[in-house]
Amino acid sequence: MAARPEGTPVWTDAMYTDLEGAKTFYGDVLGWTFGESSTEYGNYTQAFRNGKAVAAVVPPMPGQEGATRSAWCLYLASPDVAATAEKIRSAGGTILMEPLQVGDFGSMCIAQDPAGVAFGVWQAGRHEGFELEGEDGSYAWAEIFTREPAKSDAFFTTVFGYGSKKIKDEHMDYRLFDLGGPQPVLGRMVMSPEDFPPEVPSYVQLYFAVDNCDKAVEAAESLGGRKVFGPMDSPFGRFAALLDPQGAPFAVIDMRTTVGELPELV
C-alpha cells in the first residue's frame, strides 16, 4: 500500500476499562470480530470486519483504570512523527504522549490542539492503518468538534497543510479540510453551548459506516448505548450520534441513503 499523504485519517483506537464489554458492543453493532490481545503492547486488541483491520481497543494501563474516560482517538498520517510533533508545538498545540516507536508496527504520538481537541499521529511501519474504509463496519468520516473554531482551524491547516472551505449556510459554521484533492478528509463543527454542556470537552467525532442507520441505533440502545441525536437524513447519508455503554461518543452513517442536494462551499 502506498503511504497515505500527511494529515490523512489512518487509524483509530479507544481505551476501555471493560474491554470484553466493548468487544461485545461493537461486535453486535458494527459486526466486528477481534484478534488476540497483544500482551507485549498492553493487551492492544485489533478489530476486524470481513478479515480486514478497522480499529482497536485496549484496556487502561495498571493504576489508570479510573483516570481516563473512554473515547475514540483518530490518528492522522505523518511521514515523520517527531517532525510533526515539533510542528504541533510551534502551532500552539500540546504533546500529551511524546513520540514513541511501537516495535516495527510504526511510531506514534498523542497531541491536543489549542482548543483542547485530542488526536493521534501515526507514522506507518508494518501497520499501515485502516485496511477497510467506507464500507459497512469500517471508518467512514470524522469531524473535529471544537468550542474555539478559529484556534482549531488555524492549528490544523498550519500543522497538516489542509485546504479549508466552509459550507455556505448562515445558520451553521461547518468547515471541510482537504489535502488538495476534490474529496475532503475531515470536517469541523462548532460546539454550541445550547447543544453541548460545558463538561463535554472538545473532541473528534468518528463515523462508522452501516447498512441501516436505524437498526444500528436500535442495536446500540439494546446493548446499553445511548442516542444523542438522530437518526436524521442528509445529503451525505442517514446518520445518528451515540454514546457507547462506557461513554465514548461515536456516530453511525448509512451513506447509501441520501436526501437533498450537496451544499455549496465557499
PDB file of C-alpha atoms in Angstrom:
ATOM      1  CA  MET A   1       0.000   0.000   0.000  1.00  0.00           C
ATOM      2  CA  ALA A   2       1.315   3.458  -0.891  1.00  0.00           C
ATOM      3  CA  ALA A   3       1.974   5.785   2.039  1.00  0.00           C
ATOM      4  CA  ARG A   4      -1.016   7.943   2.809  1.00  0.00           C
ATOM      5  CA  PRO A   5      -0.499  11.717   2.492  1.00  0.00           C
ATOM      6  CA  GLU A   6       0.311  13.602   5.680  1.00  0.00           C
ATOM      7  CA  GLY A   7      -2.871  14.549   7.535  1.00  0.00           C
ATOM      8  CA  THR A   8      -4.950  11.652   6.181  1.00  0.00           C
ATOM      9  CA  PRO A   9      -7.018   9.823   8.829  1.00  0.00           C
ATOM     10  CA  VAL A  10      -5.375   6.389   9.040  1.00  0.00           C
ATOM     11  CA  TRP A  11      -6.373   4.630  12.271  1.00  0.00           C
ATOM     12  CA  THR A  12      -8.483   4.744  15.411  1.00  0.00           C
ATOM     13  CA  ASP A  13      -8.462   3.098  18.813  1.00  0.00           C
ATOM     14  CA  ALA A  14     -10.137   3.509  22.188  1.00  0.00           C
ATOM     15  CA  MET A  15      -9.354   2.644  25.794  1.00  0.00           C
ATOM     16  CA  TYR A  16     -11.931   0.697  27.818  1.00  0.00           C
ATOM     17  CA  THR A  17     -11.976  -0.417  31.434  1.00  0.00           C
ATOM     18  CA  ASP A  18     -14.370  -3.189  30.412  1.00  0.00           C
ATOM     19  CA  LEU A  19     -12.595  -4.491  27.325  1.00  0.00           C
ATOM     20  CA  GLU A  20     -14.843  -7.527  26.912  1.00  0.00           C
ATOM     21  CA  GLY A  21     -17.921  -5.308  27.177  1.00  0.00           C
ATOM     22  CA  ALA A  22     -16.579  -3.048  24.421  1.00  0.00           C
ATOM     23  CA  LYS A  23     -15.874  -6.056  22.214  1.00  0.00           C
ATOM     24  CA  THR A  24     -19.400  -7.381  22.717  1.00  0.00           C
ATOM     25  CA  PHE A  25     -20.991  -3.987  21.997  1.00  0.00           C
ATOM     26  CA  TYR A  26     -19.099  -3.184  18.809  1.00  0.00           C
ATOM     27  CA  GLY A  27     -19.220  -6.777  17.688  1.00  0.00           C
ATOM     28  CA  ASP A  28     -23.012  -6.647  17.735  1.00  0.00           C
ATOM     29  CA  VAL A  29     -23.470  -3.057  16.487  1.00  0.00           C
ATOM     30  CA  LEU A  30     -20.784  -2.954  13.773  1.00  0.00           C
ATOM     31  CA  GLY A  31     -20.138  -6.623  13.097  1.00  0.00           C
ATOM     32  CA  TRP A  32     -16.564  -6.543  14.338  1.00  0.00           C
ATOM     33  CA  THR A  33     -14.520  -9.585  15.220  1.00  0.00           C
ATOM     34  CA  PHE A  34     -11.388  -9.336  17.330  1.00  0.00           C
ATOM     35  CA  GLY A  35      -7.893 -10.708  17.130  1.00  0.00           C
ATOM     36  CA  GLU A  36      -5.832 -11.941  20.024  1.00  0.00           C
ATOM     37  CA  SER A  37      -4.722  -9.350  22.577  1.00  0.00           C
ATOM     38  CA  SER A  38      -1.082  -8.368  22.260  1.00  0.00           C
ATOM     39  CA  THR A  39       0.327  -8.734  25.778  1.00  0.00           C
ATOM     40  CA  GLU A  40       3.585  -7.144  24.639  1.00  0.00           C
ATOM     41  CA  TYR A  41       1.662  -3.946  23.888  1.00  0.00           C
ATOM     42  CA  GLY A  42      -0.680  -3.713  26.882  1.00  0.00           C
ATOM     43  CA  ASN A  43      -3.308  -6.139  25.534  1.00  0.00           C
ATOM     44  CA  TYR A  44      -3.902  -3.974  22.476  1.00  0.00           C
ATOM     45  CA  THR A  45      -6.629  -5.793  20.514  1.00  0.00           C
ATOM     46  CA  GLN A  46      -7.390  -5.173  16.857  1.00  0.00           C
ATOM     47  CA  ALA A  47     -10.925  -5.240  15.472  1.00  0.00           C
ATOM     48  CA  PHE A  48     -11.701  -6.656  12.047  1.00  0.00           C
ATOM     49  CA  ARG A  49     -14.553  -6.543   9.581  1.00  0.00           C
ATOM     50  CA  ASN A  50     -14.527  -9.260   6.933  1.00  0.00           C
ATOM     51  CA  GLY A  51     -10.988 -10.105   7.985  1.00  0.00           C
ATOM     52  CA  LYS A  52      -9.664  -6.565   7.487  1.00  0.00           C
ATOM     53  CA  ALA A  53      -8.368  -4.330  10.304  1.00  0.00           C
ATOM     54  CA  VAL A  54     -10.715  -1.427  11.087  1.00  0.00           C
ATOM     55  CA  ALA A  55      -9.898  -0.274  14.660  1.00  0.00           C
ATOM     56  CA  ALA A  56      -8.511  -1.400  18.017  1.00  0.00           C
ATOM     57  CA  VAL A  57      -9.453  -1.431  21.695  1.00  0.00           C
ATOM     58  CA  VAL A  58      -7.123  -1.517  24.682  1.00  0.00           C
ATOM     59  CA  PRO A  59      -7.518  -1.639  28.482  1.00  0.00           C
ATOM     60  CA  PRO A  60      -6.071   1.138  30.678  1.00  0.00           C
ATOM     61  CA  MET A  61      -2.582   0.671  31.986  1.00  0.00           C
ATOM     62  CA  PRO A  62      -2.448  -0.685  35.566  1.00  0.00           C
ATOM     63  CA  GLY A  63      -3.311   2.079  38.031  1.00  0.00           C
ATOM     64  CA  GLN A  64      -5.092   4.229  35.434  1.00  0.00           C
ATOM     65  CA  GLU A  65      -8.427   2.411  35.357  1.00  0.00           C
ATOM     66  CA  GLY A  66     -10.409   5.433  36.558  1.00  0.00           C
ATOM     67  CA  ALA A  67      -8.168   8.184  35.275  1.00  0.00           C
ATOM     68  CA  THR A  68      -9.182   8.228  31.611  1.00  0.00           C
ATOM     69  CA  ARG A  69     -12.662   8.425  30.121  1.00  0.00           C
ATOM     70  CA  SER A  70     -13.355   6.191  27.165  1.00  0.00           C
ATOM     71  CA  ALA A  71     -13.040   7.987  23.838  1.00  0.00           C
ATOM     72  CA  TRP A  72     -12.110   7.149  20.278  1.00  0.00           C
ATOM     73  CA  CYS A  73      -8.788   8.585  19.150  1.00  0.00           C
ATOM     74  CA  LEU A  74      -8.293   9.404  15.466  1.00  0.00           C
ATOM     75  CA  TYR A  75      -4.737   9.112  14.131  1.00  0.00           C
ATOM     76  CA  LEU A  76      -3.533  11.301  11.270  1.00  0.00           C
ATOM     77  CA  ALA A  77      -0.757  10.153   8.946  1.00  0.00           C
ATOM     78  CA  SER A  78       2.751  11.547   9.196  1.00  0.00           C
ATOM     79  CA  PRO A  79       5.959  10.695   7.334  1.00  0.00           C
ATOM     80  CA  ASP A  80       7.960  11.730  10.419  1.00  0.00           C
ATOM     81  CA  VAL A  81       6.156  11.722  13.759  1.00  0.00           C
ATOM     82  CA  ALA A  82       8.950  13.619  15.554  1.00  0.00           C
ATOM     83  CA  ALA A  83       8.850  16.410  12.966  1.00  0.00           C
ATOM     84  CA  THR A  84       5.062  16.584  13.189  1.00  0.00           C
ATOM     85  CA  ALA A  85       5.303  16.820  16.983  1.00  0.00           C
ATOM     86  CA  GLU A  86       7.538  19.879  16.592  1.00  0.00           C
ATOM     87  CA  LYS A  87       5.051  21.465  14.187  1.00  0.00           C
ATOM     88  CA  ILE A  88       2.290  20.794  16.714  1.00  0.00           C
ATOM     89  CA  ARG A  89       4.239  22.599  19.449  1.00  0.00           C
ATOM     90  CA  SER A  90       5.096  25.509  17.134  1.00  0.00           C
ATOM     91  CA  ALA A  91       1.409  25.934  16.233  1.00  0.00           C
ATOM     92  CA  GLY A  92       0.375  26.170  19.895  1.00  0.00           C
ATOM     93  CA  GLY A  93      -0.615  22.555  20.432  1.00  0.00           C
ATOM     94  CA  THR A  94       0.377  20.255  23.265  1.00  0.00           C
ATOM     95  CA  ILE A  95       2.037  16.854  23.096  1.00  0.00           C
ATOM     96  CA  LEU A  96       0.205  14.558  25.522  1.00  0.00           C
ATOM     97  CA  MET A  97       2.327  11.496  24.700  1.00  0.00           C
ATOM     98  CA  GLU A  98       5.792  12.004  23.277  1.00  0.00           C
ATOM     99  CA  PRO A  99       6.748  10.252  20.020  1.00  0.00           C
ATOM    100  CA  LEU A 100       7.065   6.536  20.654  1.00  0.00           C
ATOM    101  CA  GLN A 101       8.132   3.685  18.425  1.00  0.00           C
ATOM    102  CA  VAL A 102       5.759   0.716  18.616  1.00  0.00           C
ATOM    103  CA  GLY A 103       8.017  -2.156  17.589  1.00  0.00           C
ATOM    104  CA  ASP A 104       8.095  -2.491  13.819  1.00  0.00           C
ATOM    105  CA  PHE A 105       4.425  -1.507  13.564  1.00  0.00           C
ATOM    106  CA  GLY A 106       5.182   2.233  13.370  1.00  0.00           C
ATOM    107  CA  SER A 107       5.616   5.320  15.539  1.00  0.00           C
ATOM    108  CA  MET A 108       3.027   7.492  17.248  1.00  0.00           C
ATOM    109  CA  CYS A 109       2.311  10.435  19.476  1.00  0.00           C
ATOM    110  CA  ILE A 110      -0.844  11.851  21.074  1.00  0.00           C
ATOM    111  CA  ALA A 111      -1.482  15.576  20.869  1.00  0.00           C
ATOM    112  CA  GLN A 112      -4.042  18.264  21.583  1.00  0.00           C
ATOM    113  CA  ASP A 113      -4.853  21.386  19.609  1.00  0.00           C
ATOM    114  CA  PRO A 114      -5.075  24.821  21.330  1.00  0.00           C
ATOM    115  CA  ALA A 115      -8.845  24.349  21.739  1.00  0.00           C
ATOM    116  CA  GLY A 116      -8.447  21.022  23.550  1.00  0.00           C
ATOM    117  CA  VAL A 117      -9.152  18.602  20.691  1.00  0.00           C
ATOM    118  CA  ALA A 118      -7.127  15.416  21.248  1.00  0.00           C
ATOM    119  CA  PHE A 119      -5.875  13.305  18.330  1.00  0.00           C
ATOM    120  CA  GLY A 120      -3.072  10.940  17.403  1.00  0.00           C
ATOM    121  CA  VAL A 121      -0.293  10.995  14.835  1.00  0.00           C
ATOM    122  CA  TRP A 122       0.817   7.767  13.160  1.00  0.00           C
ATOM    123  CA  GLN A 123       3.976   7.123  11.155  1.00  0.00           C
ATOM    124  CA  ALA A 124       3.364   3.795   9.463  1.00  0.00           C
ATOM    125  CA  GLY A 125       5.724   0.894   9.663  1.00  0.00           C
ATOM    126  CA  ARG A 126       4.406  -2.616   9.207  1.00  0.00           C
ATOM    127  CA  HIS A 127       0.980  -1.393  10.372  1.00  0.00           C
ATOM    128  CA  GLU A 128      -0.239   0.922   7.610  1.00  0.00           C
ATOM    129  CA  GLY A 129      -3.605   1.747   9.166  1.00  0.00           C
ATOM    130  CA  PHE A 130      -7.150   1.025   8.031  1.00  0.00           C
ATOM    131  CA  GLU A 131      -7.451  -1.995   5.771  1.00  0.00           C
ATOM    132  CA  LEU A 132     -11.110  -1.198   5.072  1.00  0.00           C
ATOM    133  CA  GLU A 133     -12.780   2.229   4.796  1.00  0.00           C
ATOM    134  CA  GLY A 134     -16.187   3.478   3.739  1.00  0.00           C
ATOM    135  CA  GLU A 135     -17.759   0.021   3.841  1.00  0.00           C
ATOM    136  CA  ASP A 136     -20.129  -1.409   6.436  1.00  0.00           C
ATOM    137  CA  GLY A 137     -18.471  -1.712   9.840  1.00  0.00           C
ATOM    138  CA  SER A 138     -15.486   0.476   8.974  1.00  0.00           C
ATOM    139  CA  TYR A 139     -14.336   4.078   9.337  1.00  0.00           C
ATOM    140  CA  ALA A 140     -16.319   6.458   7.133  1.00  0.00           C
ATOM    141  CA  TRP A 141     -15.690  10.048   8.272  1.00  0.00           C
ATOM    142  CA  ALA A 142     -14.574  12.242  11.179  1.00  0.00           C
ATOM    143  CA  GLU A 143     -15.337  15.726  12.428  1.00  0.00           C
ATOM    144  CA  ILE A 144     -13.441  17.978  14.788  1.00  0.00           C
ATOM    145  CA  PHE A 145     -15.944  19.209  17.392  1.00  0.00           C
ATOM    146  CA  THR A 146     -14.490  22.411  18.860  1.00  0.00           C
ATOM    147  CA  ARG A 147     -15.644  25.294  21.037  1.00  0.00           C
ATOM    148  CA  GLU A 148     -12.992  27.595  19.543  1.00  0.00           C
ATOM    149  CA  PRO A 149     -13.137  27.186  15.758  1.00  0.00           C
ATOM    150  CA  ALA A 150     -10.652  29.938  14.928  1.00  0.00           C
ATOM    151  CA  LYS A 151      -7.968  28.234  17.037  1.00  0.00           C
ATOM    152  CA  SER A 152      -8.693  24.762  15.668  1.00  0.00           C
ATOM    153  CA  ASP A 153      -8.856  25.957  12.051  1.00  0.00           C
ATOM    154  CA  ALA A 154      -5.546  27.793  12.249  1.00  0.00           C
ATOM    155  CA  PHE A 155      -3.873  24.880  14.014  1.00  0.00           C
ATOM    156  CA  PHE A 156      -4.882  22.049  11.694  1.00  0.00           C
ATOM    157  CA  THR A 157      -4.266  23.982   8.490  1.00  0.00           C
ATOM    158  CA  THR A 158      -0.823  25.013   9.750  1.00  0.00           C
ATOM    159  CA  VAL A 159       0.306  21.609  11.006  1.00  0.00           C
ATOM    160  CA  PHE A 160      -1.092  19.403   8.233  1.00  0.00           C
ATOM    161  CA  GLY A 161      -1.288  21.834   5.327  1.00  0.00           C
ATOM    162  CA  TYR A 162      -5.014  21.392   4.840  1.00  0.00           C
ATOM    163  CA  GLY A 163      -7.004  23.453   2.423  1.00  0.00           C
ATOM    164  CA  SER A 164     -10.178  24.793   4.017  1.00  0.00           C
ATOM    165  CA  LYS A 165     -13.671  25.515   2.706  1.00  0.00           C
ATOM    166  CA  LYS A 166     -16.819  26.492   4.562  1.00  0.00           C
ATOM    167  CA  ILE A 167     -20.323  25.227   3.864  1.00  0.00           C
ATOM    168  CA  LYS A 168     -22.493  28.116   2.728  1.00  0.00           C
ATOM    169  CA  ASP A 169     -25.081  28.198   5.493  1.00  0.00           C
ATOM    170  CA  GLU A 170     -25.870  31.265   7.581  1.00  0.00           C
ATOM    171  CA  HIS A 171     -27.209  29.094  10.395  1.00  0.00           C
ATOM    172  CA  MET A 172     -24.246  26.740  10.777  1.00  0.00           C
ATOM    173  CA  ASP A 173     -20.478  27.161  10.976  1.00  0.00           C
ATOM    174  CA  TYR A 174     -19.189  23.972   9.345  1.00  0.00           C
ATOM    175  CA  ARG A 175     -15.844  23.673   7.584  1.00  0.00           C
ATOM    176  CA  LEU A 176     -14.203  20.995   5.442  1.00  0.00           C
ATOM    177  CA  PHE A 177     -10.472  20.297   5.318  1.00  0.00           C
ATOM    178  CA  ASP A 178      -8.829  18.784   2.250  1.00  0.00           C
ATOM    179  CA  LEU A 179      -5.384  17.794   1.044  1.00  0.00           C
ATOM    180  CA  GLY A 180      -5.627  19.495  -2.330  1.00  0.00           C
ATOM    181  CA  GLY A 181      -7.873  16.899  -3.936  1.00  0.00           C
ATOM    182  CA  PRO A 182     -11.601  17.032  -4.675  1.00  0.00           C
ATOM    183  CA  GLN A 183     -12.570  14.994  -1.613  1.00  0.00           C
ATOM    184  CA  PRO A 184     -12.356  16.438   1.918  1.00  0.00           C
ATOM    185  CA  VAL A 185     -10.588  14.410   4.613  1.00  0.00           C
ATOM    186  CA  LEU A 186     -12.080  15.960   7.777  1.00  0.00           C
ATOM    187  CA  GLY A 187     -14.970  18.122   8.877  1.00  0.00           C
ATOM    188  CA  ARG A 188     -15.063  20.761  11.602  1.00  0.00           C
ATOM    189  CA  MET A 189     -18.160  21.516  13.660  1.00  0.00           C
ATOM    190  CA  VAL A 190     -18.650  24.235  16.284  1.00  0.00           C
ATOM    191  CA  MET A 191     -19.909  23.034  19.679  1.00  0.00           C
ATOM    192  CA  SER A 192     -22.724  25.381  20.672  1.00  0.00           C
ATOM    193  CA  PRO A 193     -23.442  25.944  24.396  1.00  0.00           C
ATOM    194  CA  GLU A 194     -27.093  25.024  23.734  1.00  0.00           C
ATOM    195  CA  ASP A 195     -26.216  21.567  22.449  1.00  0.00           C
ATOM    196  CA  PHE A 196     -23.076  20.718  24.434  1.00  0.00           C
ATOM    197  CA  PRO A 197     -22.915  21.135  28.230  1.00  0.00           C
ATOM    198  CA  PRO A 198     -19.691  22.749  29.487  1.00  0.00           C
ATOM    199  CA  GLU A 199     -18.450  19.472  30.952  1.00  0.00           C
ATOM    200  CA  VAL A 200     -18.275  17.908  27.458  1.00  0.00           C
ATOM    201  CA  PRO A 201     -14.736  18.526  26.150  1.00  0.00           C
ATOM    202  CA  SER A 202     -13.845  19.265  22.545  1.00  0.00           C
ATOM    203  CA  TYR A 203     -13.247  16.022  20.680  1.00  0.00           C
ATOM    204  CA  VAL A 204     -13.129  14.231  17.335  1.00  0.00           C
ATOM    205  CA  GLN A 205     -16.382  12.529  16.329  1.00  0.00           C
ATOM    206  CA  LEU A 206     -15.856   9.321  14.359  1.00  0.00           C
ATOM    207  CA  TYR A 207     -18.445   7.964  11.947  1.00  0.00           C
ATOM    208  CA  PHE A 208     -18.633   4.249  11.176  1.00  0.00           C
ATOM    209  CA  ALA A 209     -20.459   3.054   8.069  1.00  0.00           C
ATOM    210  CA  VAL A 210     -23.528   0.822   8.492  1.00  0.00           C
ATOM    211  CA  ASP A 211     -26.031  -0.645   6.058  1.00  0.00           C
ATOM    212  CA  ASN A 212     -29.034   0.582   8.095  1.00  0.00           C
ATOM    213  CA  CYS A 213     -28.712   3.511  10.492  1.00  0.00           C
ATOM    214  CA  ASP A 214     -31.976   2.885  12.338  1.00  0.00           C
ATOM    215  CA  LYS A 215     -31.184  -0.767  13.008  1.00  0.00           C
ATOM    216  CA  ALA A 216     -27.675   0.142  14.198  1.00  0.00           C
ATOM    217  CA  VAL A 217     -29.170   2.643  16.677  1.00  0.00           C
ATOM    218  CA  GLU A 218     -31.653   0.039  17.909  1.00  0.00           C
ATOM    219  CA  ALA A 219     -28.843  -2.469  18.407  1.00  0.00           C
ATOM    220  CA  ALA A 220     -26.725   0.082  20.277  1.00  0.00           C
ATOM    221  CA  GLU A 221     -29.580   1.049  22.603  1.00  0.00           C
ATOM    222  CA  SER A 222     -30.454  -2.585  23.298  1.00  0.00           C
ATOM    223  CA  LEU A 223     -26.861  -3.107  24.498  1.00  0.00           C
ATOM    224  CA  GLY A 224     -26.735  -0.077  26.806  1.00  0.00           C
ATOM    225  CA  GLY A 225     -25.711   2.598  24.324  1.00  0.00           C
ATOM    226  CA  ARG A 226     -27.445   5.971  24.303  1.00  0.00           C
ATOM    227  CA  LYS A 227     -28.672   8.012  21.369  1.00  0.00           C
ATOM    228  CA  VAL A 228     -27.547  11.649  21.388  1.00  0.00           C
ATOM    229  CA  PHE A 229     -29.397  12.696  18.236  1.00  0.00           C
ATOM    230  CA  GLY A 230     -30.812  11.200  15.074  1.00  0.00           C
ATOM    231  CA  PRO A 231     -31.297   9.207  13.037  1.00  0.00           C
ATOM    232  CA  MET A 232     -31.550  12.056  10.562  1.00  0.00           C
ATOM    233  CA  ASP A 233     -31.245  12.391   6.810  1.00  0.00           C
ATOM    234  CA  SER A 234     -28.639  14.475   4.999  1.00  0.00           C
ATOM    235  CA  PRO A 235     -27.097  14.759   1.540  1.00  0.00           C
ATOM    236  CA  PHE A 236     -24.197  12.667   2.878  1.00  0.00           C
ATOM    237  CA  GLY A 237     -26.288   9.853   4.342  1.00  0.00           C
ATOM    238  CA  ARG A 238     -28.646   8.942   7.161  1.00  0.00           C
ATOM    239  CA  PHE A 239     -26.771   9.201  10.447  1.00  0.00           C
ATOM    240  CA  ALA A 240     -27.056   9.253  14.223  1.00  0.00           C
ATOM    241  CA  ALA A 241     -24.755  10.202  17.093  1.00  0.00           C
ATOM    242  CA  LEU A 242     -24.403   7.809  20.029  1.00  0.00           C
ATOM    243  CA  LEU A 243     -22.603   7.135  23.278  1.00  0.00           C
ATOM    244  CA  ASP A 244     -21.463   3.588  23.858  1.00  0.00           C
ATOM    245  CA  PRO A 245     -22.105   1.966  27.286  1.00  0.00           C
ATOM    246  CA  GLN A 246     -18.758   3.243  28.593  1.00  0.00           C
ATOM    247  CA  GLY A 247     -19.379   6.817  27.462  1.00  0.00           C
ATOM    248  CA  ALA A 248     -17.334   7.023  24.267  1.00  0.00           C
ATOM    249  CA  PRO A 249     -19.049   9.131  21.584  1.00  0.00           C
ATOM    250  CA  PHE A 250     -19.293   7.861  18.022  1.00  0.00           C
ATOM    251  CA  ALA A 251     -21.671   8.052  15.083  1.00  0.00           C
ATOM    252  CA  VAL A 252     -23.081   5.653  12.518  1.00  0.00           C
ATOM    253  CA  ILE A 253     -23.948   6.569   8.942  1.00  0.00           C
ATOM    254  CA  ASP A 254     -25.706   4.827   6.086  1.00  0.00           C
ATOM    255  CA  MET A 255     -24.048   6.551   3.127  1.00  0.00           C
ATOM    256  CA  ARG A 256     -26.355   4.862   0.606  1.00  0.00           C
ATOM    257  CA  THR A 257     -29.434   6.693   1.903  1.00  0.00           C
ATOM    258  CA  THR A 258     -29.005  10.338   0.926  1.00  0.00           C
ATOM    259  CA  VAL A 259     -31.565  13.139   0.963  1.00  0.00           C
ATOM    260  CA  GLY A 260     -31.150  16.612  -0.537  1.00  0.00           C
ATOM    261  CA  GLU A 261     -28.500  18.363  -2.608  1.00  0.00           C
ATOM    262  CA  LEU A 262     -24.867  18.647  -1.589  1.00  0.00           C
ATOM    263  CA  PRO A 263     -24.227  22.062  -0.006  1.00  0.00           C
ATOM    264  CA  GLU A 264     -22.335  24.839  -1.744  1.00  0.00           C
ATOM    265  CA  LEU A 265     -18.809  25.528  -0.476  1.00  0.00           C
ATOM    266  CA  VAL A 266     -17.186  28.934  -0.153  1.00  0.00           C
TER     267      VAL A 266
END
